[in-house]
Short mmCIF file of N, CA and C in Angstrom, two decimals:
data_model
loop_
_atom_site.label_atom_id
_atom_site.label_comp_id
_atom_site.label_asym_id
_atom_site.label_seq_id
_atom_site.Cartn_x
_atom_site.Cartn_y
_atom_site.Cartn_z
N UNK A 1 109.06 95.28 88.19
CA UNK A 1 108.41 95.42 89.48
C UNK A 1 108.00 96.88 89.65
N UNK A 2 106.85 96.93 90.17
CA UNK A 2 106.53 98.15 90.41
C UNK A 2 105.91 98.46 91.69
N UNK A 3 106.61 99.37 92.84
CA UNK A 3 106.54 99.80 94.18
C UNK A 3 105.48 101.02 94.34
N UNK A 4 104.00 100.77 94.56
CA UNK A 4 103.08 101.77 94.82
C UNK A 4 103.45 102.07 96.07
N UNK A 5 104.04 103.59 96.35
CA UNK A 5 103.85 103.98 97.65
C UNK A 5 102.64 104.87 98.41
N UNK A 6 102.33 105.05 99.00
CA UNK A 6 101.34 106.04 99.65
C UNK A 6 102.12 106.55 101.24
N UNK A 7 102.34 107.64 101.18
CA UNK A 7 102.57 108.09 102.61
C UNK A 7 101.36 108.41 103.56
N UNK A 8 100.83 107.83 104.51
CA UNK A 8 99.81 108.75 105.18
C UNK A 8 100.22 109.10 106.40
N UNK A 9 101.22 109.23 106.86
CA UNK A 9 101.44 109.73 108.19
C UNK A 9 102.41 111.05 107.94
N UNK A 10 102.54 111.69 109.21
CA UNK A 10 103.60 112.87 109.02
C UNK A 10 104.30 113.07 110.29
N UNK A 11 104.68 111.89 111.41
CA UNK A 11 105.19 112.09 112.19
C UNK A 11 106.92 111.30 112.31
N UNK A 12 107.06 110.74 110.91
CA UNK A 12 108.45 110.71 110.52
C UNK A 12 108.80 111.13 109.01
N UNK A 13 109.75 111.86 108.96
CA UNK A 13 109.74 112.02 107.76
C UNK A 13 110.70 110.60 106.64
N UNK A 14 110.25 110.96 105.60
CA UNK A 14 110.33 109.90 104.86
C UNK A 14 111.07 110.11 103.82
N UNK A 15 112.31 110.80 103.41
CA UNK A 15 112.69 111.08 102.06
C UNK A 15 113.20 110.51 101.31
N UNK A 16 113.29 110.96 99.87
CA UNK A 16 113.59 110.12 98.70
C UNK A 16 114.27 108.65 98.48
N UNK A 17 115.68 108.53 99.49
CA UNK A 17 116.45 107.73 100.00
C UNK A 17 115.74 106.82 100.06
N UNK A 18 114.72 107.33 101.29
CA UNK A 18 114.09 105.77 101.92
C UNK A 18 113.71 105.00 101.16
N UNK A 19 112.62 105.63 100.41
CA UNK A 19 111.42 105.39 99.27
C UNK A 19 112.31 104.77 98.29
N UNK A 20 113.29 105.23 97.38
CA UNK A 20 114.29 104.70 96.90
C UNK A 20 115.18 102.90 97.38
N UNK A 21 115.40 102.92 98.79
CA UNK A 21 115.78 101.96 99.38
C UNK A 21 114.65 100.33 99.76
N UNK A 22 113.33 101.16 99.40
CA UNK A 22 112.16 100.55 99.78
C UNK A 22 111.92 99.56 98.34
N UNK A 23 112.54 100.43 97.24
CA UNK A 23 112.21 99.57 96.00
C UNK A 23 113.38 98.43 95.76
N UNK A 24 114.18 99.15 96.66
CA UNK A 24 115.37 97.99 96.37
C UNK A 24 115.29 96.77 97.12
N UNK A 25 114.94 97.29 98.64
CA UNK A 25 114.55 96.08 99.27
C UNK A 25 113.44 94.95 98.71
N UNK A 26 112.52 95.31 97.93
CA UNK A 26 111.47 95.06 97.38
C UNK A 26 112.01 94.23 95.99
N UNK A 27 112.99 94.62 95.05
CA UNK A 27 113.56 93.91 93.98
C UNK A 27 114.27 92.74 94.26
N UNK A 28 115.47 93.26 95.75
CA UNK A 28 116.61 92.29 96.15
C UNK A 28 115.94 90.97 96.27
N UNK A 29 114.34 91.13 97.27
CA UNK A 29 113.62 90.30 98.05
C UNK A 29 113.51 88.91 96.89
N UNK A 30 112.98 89.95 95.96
CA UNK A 30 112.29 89.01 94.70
C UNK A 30 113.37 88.42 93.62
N UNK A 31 114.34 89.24 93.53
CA UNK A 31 115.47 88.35 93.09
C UNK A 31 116.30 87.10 93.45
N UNK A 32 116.12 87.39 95.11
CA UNK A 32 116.45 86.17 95.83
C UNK A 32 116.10 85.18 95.89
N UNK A 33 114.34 85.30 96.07
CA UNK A 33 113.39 84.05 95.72
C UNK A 33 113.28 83.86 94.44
N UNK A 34 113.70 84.11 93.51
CA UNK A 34 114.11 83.69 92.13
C UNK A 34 112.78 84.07 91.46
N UNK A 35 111.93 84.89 92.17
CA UNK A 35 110.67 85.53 91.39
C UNK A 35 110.87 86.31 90.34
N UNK A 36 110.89 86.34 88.94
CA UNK A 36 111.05 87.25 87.90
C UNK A 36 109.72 87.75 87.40
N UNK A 37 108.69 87.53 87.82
CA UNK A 37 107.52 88.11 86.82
C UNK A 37 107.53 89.79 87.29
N UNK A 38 106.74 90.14 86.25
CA UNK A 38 106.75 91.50 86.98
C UNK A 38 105.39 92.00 87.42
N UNK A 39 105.91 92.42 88.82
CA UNK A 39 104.95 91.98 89.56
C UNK A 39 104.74 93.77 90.24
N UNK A 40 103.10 93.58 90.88
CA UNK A 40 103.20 95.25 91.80
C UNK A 40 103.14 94.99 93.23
N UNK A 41 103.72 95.87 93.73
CA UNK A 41 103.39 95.71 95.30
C UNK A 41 103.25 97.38 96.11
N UNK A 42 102.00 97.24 96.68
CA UNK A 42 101.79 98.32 97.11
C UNK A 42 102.41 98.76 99.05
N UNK A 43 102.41 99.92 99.34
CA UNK A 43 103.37 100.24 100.77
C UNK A 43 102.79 101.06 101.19
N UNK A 44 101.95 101.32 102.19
CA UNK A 44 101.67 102.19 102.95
C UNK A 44 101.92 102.19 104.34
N UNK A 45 102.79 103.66 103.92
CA UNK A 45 103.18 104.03 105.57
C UNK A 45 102.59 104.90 106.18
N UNK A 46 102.10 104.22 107.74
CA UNK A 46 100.99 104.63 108.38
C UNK A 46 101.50 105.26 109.49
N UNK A 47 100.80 106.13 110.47
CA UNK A 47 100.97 106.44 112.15
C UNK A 47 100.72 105.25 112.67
N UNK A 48 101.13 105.14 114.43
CA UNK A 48 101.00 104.30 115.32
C UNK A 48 99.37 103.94 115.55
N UNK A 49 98.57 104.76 115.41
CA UNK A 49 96.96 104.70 115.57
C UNK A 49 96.39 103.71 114.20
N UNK A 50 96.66 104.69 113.17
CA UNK A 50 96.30 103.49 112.03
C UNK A 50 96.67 102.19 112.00
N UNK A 51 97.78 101.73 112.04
CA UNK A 51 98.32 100.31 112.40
C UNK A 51 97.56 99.16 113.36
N UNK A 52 97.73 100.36 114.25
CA UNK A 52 96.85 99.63 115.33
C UNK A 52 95.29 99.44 115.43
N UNK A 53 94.64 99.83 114.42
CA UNK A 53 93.48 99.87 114.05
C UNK A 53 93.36 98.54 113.17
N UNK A 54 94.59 98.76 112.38
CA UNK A 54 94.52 97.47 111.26
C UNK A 54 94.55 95.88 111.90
N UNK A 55 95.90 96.59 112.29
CA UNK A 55 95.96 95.37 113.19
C UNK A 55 94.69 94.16 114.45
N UNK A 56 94.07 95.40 115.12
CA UNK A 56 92.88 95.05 115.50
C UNK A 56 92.25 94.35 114.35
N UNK A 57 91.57 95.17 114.01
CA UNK A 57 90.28 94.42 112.49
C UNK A 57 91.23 93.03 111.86
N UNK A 58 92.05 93.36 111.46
CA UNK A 58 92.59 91.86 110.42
C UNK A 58 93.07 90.57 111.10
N UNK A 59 93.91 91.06 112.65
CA UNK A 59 94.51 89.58 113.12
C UNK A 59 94.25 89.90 114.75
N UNK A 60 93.38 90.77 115.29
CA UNK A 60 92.42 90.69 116.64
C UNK A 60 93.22 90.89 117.96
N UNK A 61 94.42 91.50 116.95
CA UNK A 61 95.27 92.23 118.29
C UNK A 61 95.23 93.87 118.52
N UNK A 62 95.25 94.08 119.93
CA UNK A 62 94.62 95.38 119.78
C UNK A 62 96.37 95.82 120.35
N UNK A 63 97.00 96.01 119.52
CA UNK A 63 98.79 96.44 119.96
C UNK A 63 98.95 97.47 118.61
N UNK A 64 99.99 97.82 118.69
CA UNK A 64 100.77 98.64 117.59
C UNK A 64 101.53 97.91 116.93
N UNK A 65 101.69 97.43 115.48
CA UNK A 65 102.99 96.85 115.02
C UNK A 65 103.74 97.90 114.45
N UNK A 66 104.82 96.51 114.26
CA UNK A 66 105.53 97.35 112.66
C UNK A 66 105.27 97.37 111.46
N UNK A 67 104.69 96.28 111.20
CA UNK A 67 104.51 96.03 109.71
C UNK A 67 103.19 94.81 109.47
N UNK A 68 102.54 95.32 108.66
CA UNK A 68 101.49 94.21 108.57
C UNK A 68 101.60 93.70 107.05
N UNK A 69 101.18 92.68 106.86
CA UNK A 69 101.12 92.08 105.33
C UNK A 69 100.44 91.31 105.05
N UNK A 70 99.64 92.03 103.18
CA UNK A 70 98.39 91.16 103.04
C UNK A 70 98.84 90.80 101.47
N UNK A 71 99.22 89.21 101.73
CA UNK A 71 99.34 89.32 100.61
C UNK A 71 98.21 88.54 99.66
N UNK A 72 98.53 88.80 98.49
CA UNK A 72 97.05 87.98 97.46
C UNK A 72 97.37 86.48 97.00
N UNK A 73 98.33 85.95 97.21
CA UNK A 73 98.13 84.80 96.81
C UNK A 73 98.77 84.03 97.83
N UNK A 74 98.47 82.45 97.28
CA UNK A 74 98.83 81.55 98.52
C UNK A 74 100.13 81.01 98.76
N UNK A 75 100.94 81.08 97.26
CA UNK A 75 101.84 80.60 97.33
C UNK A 75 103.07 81.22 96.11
N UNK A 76 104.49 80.74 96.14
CA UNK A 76 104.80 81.61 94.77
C UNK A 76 104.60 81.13 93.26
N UNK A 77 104.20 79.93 93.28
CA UNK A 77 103.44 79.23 92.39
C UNK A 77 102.01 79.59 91.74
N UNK A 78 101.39 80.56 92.60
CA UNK A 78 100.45 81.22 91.86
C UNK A 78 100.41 82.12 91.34
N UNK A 79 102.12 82.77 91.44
CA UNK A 79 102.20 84.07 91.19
C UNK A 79 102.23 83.96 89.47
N UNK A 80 101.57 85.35 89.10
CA UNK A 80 101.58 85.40 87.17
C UNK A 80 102.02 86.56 87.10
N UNK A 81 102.80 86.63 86.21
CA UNK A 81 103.33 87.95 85.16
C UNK A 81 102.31 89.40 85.43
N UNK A 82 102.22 90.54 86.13
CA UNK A 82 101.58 91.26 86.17
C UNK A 82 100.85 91.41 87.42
N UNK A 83 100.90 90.57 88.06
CA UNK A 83 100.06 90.12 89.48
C UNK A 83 100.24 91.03 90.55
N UNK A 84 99.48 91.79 91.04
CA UNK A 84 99.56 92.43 92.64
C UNK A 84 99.75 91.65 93.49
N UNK A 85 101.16 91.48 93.46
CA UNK A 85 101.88 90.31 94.95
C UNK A 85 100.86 90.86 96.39
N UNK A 86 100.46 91.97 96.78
CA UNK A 86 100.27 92.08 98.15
C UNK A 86 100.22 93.58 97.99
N UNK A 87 99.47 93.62 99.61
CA UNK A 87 99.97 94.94 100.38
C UNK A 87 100.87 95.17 101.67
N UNK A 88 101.62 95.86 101.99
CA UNK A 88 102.21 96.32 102.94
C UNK A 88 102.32 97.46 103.83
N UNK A 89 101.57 97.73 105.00
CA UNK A 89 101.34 98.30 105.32
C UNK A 89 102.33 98.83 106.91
N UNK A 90 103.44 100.30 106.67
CA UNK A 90 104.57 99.86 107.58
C UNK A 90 104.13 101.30 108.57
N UNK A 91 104.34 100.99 109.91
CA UNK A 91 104.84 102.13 110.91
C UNK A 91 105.90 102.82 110.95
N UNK A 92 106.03 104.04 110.18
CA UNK A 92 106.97 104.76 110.49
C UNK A 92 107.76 104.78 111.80
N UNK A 93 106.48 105.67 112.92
CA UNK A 93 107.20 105.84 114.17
C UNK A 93 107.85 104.67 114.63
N UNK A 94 106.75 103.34 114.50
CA UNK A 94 107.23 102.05 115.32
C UNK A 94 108.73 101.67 114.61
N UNK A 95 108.92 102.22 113.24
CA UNK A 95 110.38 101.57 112.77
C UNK A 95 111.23 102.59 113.38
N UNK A 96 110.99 103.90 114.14
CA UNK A 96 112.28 104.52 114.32
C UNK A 96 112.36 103.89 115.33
N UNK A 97 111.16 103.78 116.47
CA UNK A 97 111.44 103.10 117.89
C UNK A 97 112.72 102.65 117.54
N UNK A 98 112.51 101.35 116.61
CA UNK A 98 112.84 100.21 116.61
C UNK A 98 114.54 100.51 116.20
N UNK A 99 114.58 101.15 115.59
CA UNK A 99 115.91 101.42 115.08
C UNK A 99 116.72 102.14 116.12
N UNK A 100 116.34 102.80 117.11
CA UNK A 100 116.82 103.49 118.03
C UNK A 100 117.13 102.47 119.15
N UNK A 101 115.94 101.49 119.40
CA UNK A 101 115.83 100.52 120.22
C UNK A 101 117.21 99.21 119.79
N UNK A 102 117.17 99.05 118.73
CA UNK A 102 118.13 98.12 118.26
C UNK A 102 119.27 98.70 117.97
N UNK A 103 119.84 99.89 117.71
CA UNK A 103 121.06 100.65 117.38
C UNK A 103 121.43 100.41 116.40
N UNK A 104 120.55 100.80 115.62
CA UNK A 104 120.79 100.54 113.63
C UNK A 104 120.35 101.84 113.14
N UNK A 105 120.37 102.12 112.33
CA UNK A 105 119.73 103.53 111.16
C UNK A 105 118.43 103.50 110.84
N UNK A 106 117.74 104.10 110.56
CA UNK A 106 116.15 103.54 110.17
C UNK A 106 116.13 103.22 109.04
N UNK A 107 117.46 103.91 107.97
CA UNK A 107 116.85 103.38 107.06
C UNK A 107 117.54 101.61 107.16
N UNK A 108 118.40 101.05 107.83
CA UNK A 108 118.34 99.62 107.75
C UNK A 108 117.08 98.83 108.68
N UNK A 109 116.37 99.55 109.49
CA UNK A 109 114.83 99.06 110.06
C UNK A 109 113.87 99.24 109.17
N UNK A 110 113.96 100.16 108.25
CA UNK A 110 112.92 100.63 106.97
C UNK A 110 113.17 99.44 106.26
N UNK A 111 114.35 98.82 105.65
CA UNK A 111 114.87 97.68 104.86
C UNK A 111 114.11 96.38 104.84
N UNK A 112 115.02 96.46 106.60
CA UNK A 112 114.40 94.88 106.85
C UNK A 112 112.94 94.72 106.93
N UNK A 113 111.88 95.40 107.76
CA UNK A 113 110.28 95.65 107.65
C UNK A 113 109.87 95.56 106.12
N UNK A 114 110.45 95.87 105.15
CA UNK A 114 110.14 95.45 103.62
C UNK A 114 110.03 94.33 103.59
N UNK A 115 111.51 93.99 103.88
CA UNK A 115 112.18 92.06 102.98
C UNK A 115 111.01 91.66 104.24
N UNK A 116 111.41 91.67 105.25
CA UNK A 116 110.16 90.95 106.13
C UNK A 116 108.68 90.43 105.55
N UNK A 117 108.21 91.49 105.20
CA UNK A 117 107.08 92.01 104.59
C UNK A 117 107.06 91.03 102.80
N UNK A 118 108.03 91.52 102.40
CA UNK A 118 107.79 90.86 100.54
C UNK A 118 108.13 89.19 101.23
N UNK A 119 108.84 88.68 101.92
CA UNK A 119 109.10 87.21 102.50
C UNK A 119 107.34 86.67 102.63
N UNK A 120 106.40 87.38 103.26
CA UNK A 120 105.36 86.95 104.19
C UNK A 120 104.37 86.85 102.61
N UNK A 121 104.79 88.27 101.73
CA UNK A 121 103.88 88.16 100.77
C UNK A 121 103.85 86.97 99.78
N UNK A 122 105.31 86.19 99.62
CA UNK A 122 105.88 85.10 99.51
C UNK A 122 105.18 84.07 99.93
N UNK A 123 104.64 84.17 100.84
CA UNK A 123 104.22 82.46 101.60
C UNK A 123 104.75 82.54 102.71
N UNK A 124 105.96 82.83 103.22
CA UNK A 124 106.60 82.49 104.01
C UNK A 124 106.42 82.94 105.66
N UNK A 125 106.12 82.79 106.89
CA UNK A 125 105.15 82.58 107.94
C UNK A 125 106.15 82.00 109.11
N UNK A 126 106.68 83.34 109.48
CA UNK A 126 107.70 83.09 110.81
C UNK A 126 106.95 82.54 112.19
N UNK A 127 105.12 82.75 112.28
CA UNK A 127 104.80 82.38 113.25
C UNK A 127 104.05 80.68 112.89
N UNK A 128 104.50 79.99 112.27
CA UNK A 128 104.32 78.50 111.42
C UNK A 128 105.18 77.76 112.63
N UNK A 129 106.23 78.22 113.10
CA UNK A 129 107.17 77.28 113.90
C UNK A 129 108.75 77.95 114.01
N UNK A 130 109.57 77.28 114.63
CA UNK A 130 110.83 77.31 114.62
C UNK A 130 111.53 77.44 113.54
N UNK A 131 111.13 76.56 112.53
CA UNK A 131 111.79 76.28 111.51
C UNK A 131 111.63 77.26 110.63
N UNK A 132 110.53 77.34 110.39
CA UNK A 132 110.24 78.51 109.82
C UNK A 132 110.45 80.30 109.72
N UNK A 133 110.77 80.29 111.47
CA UNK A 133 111.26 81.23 111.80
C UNK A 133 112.90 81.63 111.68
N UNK A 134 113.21 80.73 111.96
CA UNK A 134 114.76 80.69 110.99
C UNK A 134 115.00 80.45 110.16
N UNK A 135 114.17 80.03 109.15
CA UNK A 135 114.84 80.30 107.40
C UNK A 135 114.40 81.91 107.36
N UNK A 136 113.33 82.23 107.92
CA UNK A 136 113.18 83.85 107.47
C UNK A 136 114.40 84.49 108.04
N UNK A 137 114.33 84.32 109.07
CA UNK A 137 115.51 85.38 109.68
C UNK A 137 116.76 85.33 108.98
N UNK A 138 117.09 83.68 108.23
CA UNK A 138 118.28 83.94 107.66
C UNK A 138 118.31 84.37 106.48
N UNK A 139 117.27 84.12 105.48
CA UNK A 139 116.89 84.55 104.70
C UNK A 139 116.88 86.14 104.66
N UNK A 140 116.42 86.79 105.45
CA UNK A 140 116.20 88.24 105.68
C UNK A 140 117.73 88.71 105.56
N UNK A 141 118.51 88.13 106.62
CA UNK A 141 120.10 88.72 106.73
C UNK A 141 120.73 88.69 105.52
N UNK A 142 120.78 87.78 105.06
CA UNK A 142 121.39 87.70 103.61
C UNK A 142 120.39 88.56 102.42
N UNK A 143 119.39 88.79 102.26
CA UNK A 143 119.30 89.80 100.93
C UNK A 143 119.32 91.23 101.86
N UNK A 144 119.45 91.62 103.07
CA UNK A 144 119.89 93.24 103.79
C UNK A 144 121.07 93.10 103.33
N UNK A 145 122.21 91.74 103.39
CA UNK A 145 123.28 91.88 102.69
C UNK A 145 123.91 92.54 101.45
N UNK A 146 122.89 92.04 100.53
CA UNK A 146 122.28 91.96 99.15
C UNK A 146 122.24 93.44 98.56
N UNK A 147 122.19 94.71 99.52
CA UNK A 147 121.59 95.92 99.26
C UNK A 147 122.48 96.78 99.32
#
């Protein structure tokens, strides 16, 4: 597996750790779903403005997220040996909110916004239903376990 990062923001800092923790979340994800090919996935972490730009243009909400995800294929059955699973594109600031807001560390909000993120690049689609929304979530808890 290979984790392309790009930093473009500079209003959280981001060090080695994280970036480090980002590949793990990113391996655990894919070990879990029993994905072995080796696969790339790219990460860009953005400001609150960029996001929200993206977010506008791709899914017609004009808000700030945390994390957006595009991934390239439809399912994990299409995935091949070498394949650019996706992109991921994460809010720094919005993950410290969030980590401050929830009373966790950022780097366990940095974590989960990954597995979140490699889950969606997966197929997998928390806004599909109920059901759906709770295999992710449990799914998610158990490989943050995993780390």
């Amino acid at each position: 597996m290979n984790l392309l990062i790009e930093n473009e923001q500079n209003e959280v800092p981001i060090p080695q750790k994280i970036l480090n923790l980002a590949e793990c979340a990113v391996l655990k994800t894919l070990e879990f779903e029993d994905v072995t090919e080796a696969l790339e996935v790219s990460l860009l972490i953005v400001d609150a403005q960029t996001i929200r730009n993206m977010n506008f243009e791709y899914r017609h909400k004009n808000q700030v997220t945390d994390v957006l995800s595009f991934p390239l294929h439809n399912a994990k059955m299409d995935i091949r040996n070498g394949d650019l699973l996706g992109d991921i594109v994460l809010c720094a600031p919005r993950a410290l909110e969030q980590s401050l807001e929830y009373g966790h560390s950022f780097e366990r909000e940095f974590c989960f916004l990954i597995v979140h993120s490699v889950l969606h690049l997966l197929g997998y689609d928390h806004e599909r239903g109920q059901e759906d929304e709770a295999s992710m979530e449990d799914k998610q808890e158990k490989i943050l376990t995993l780390m």
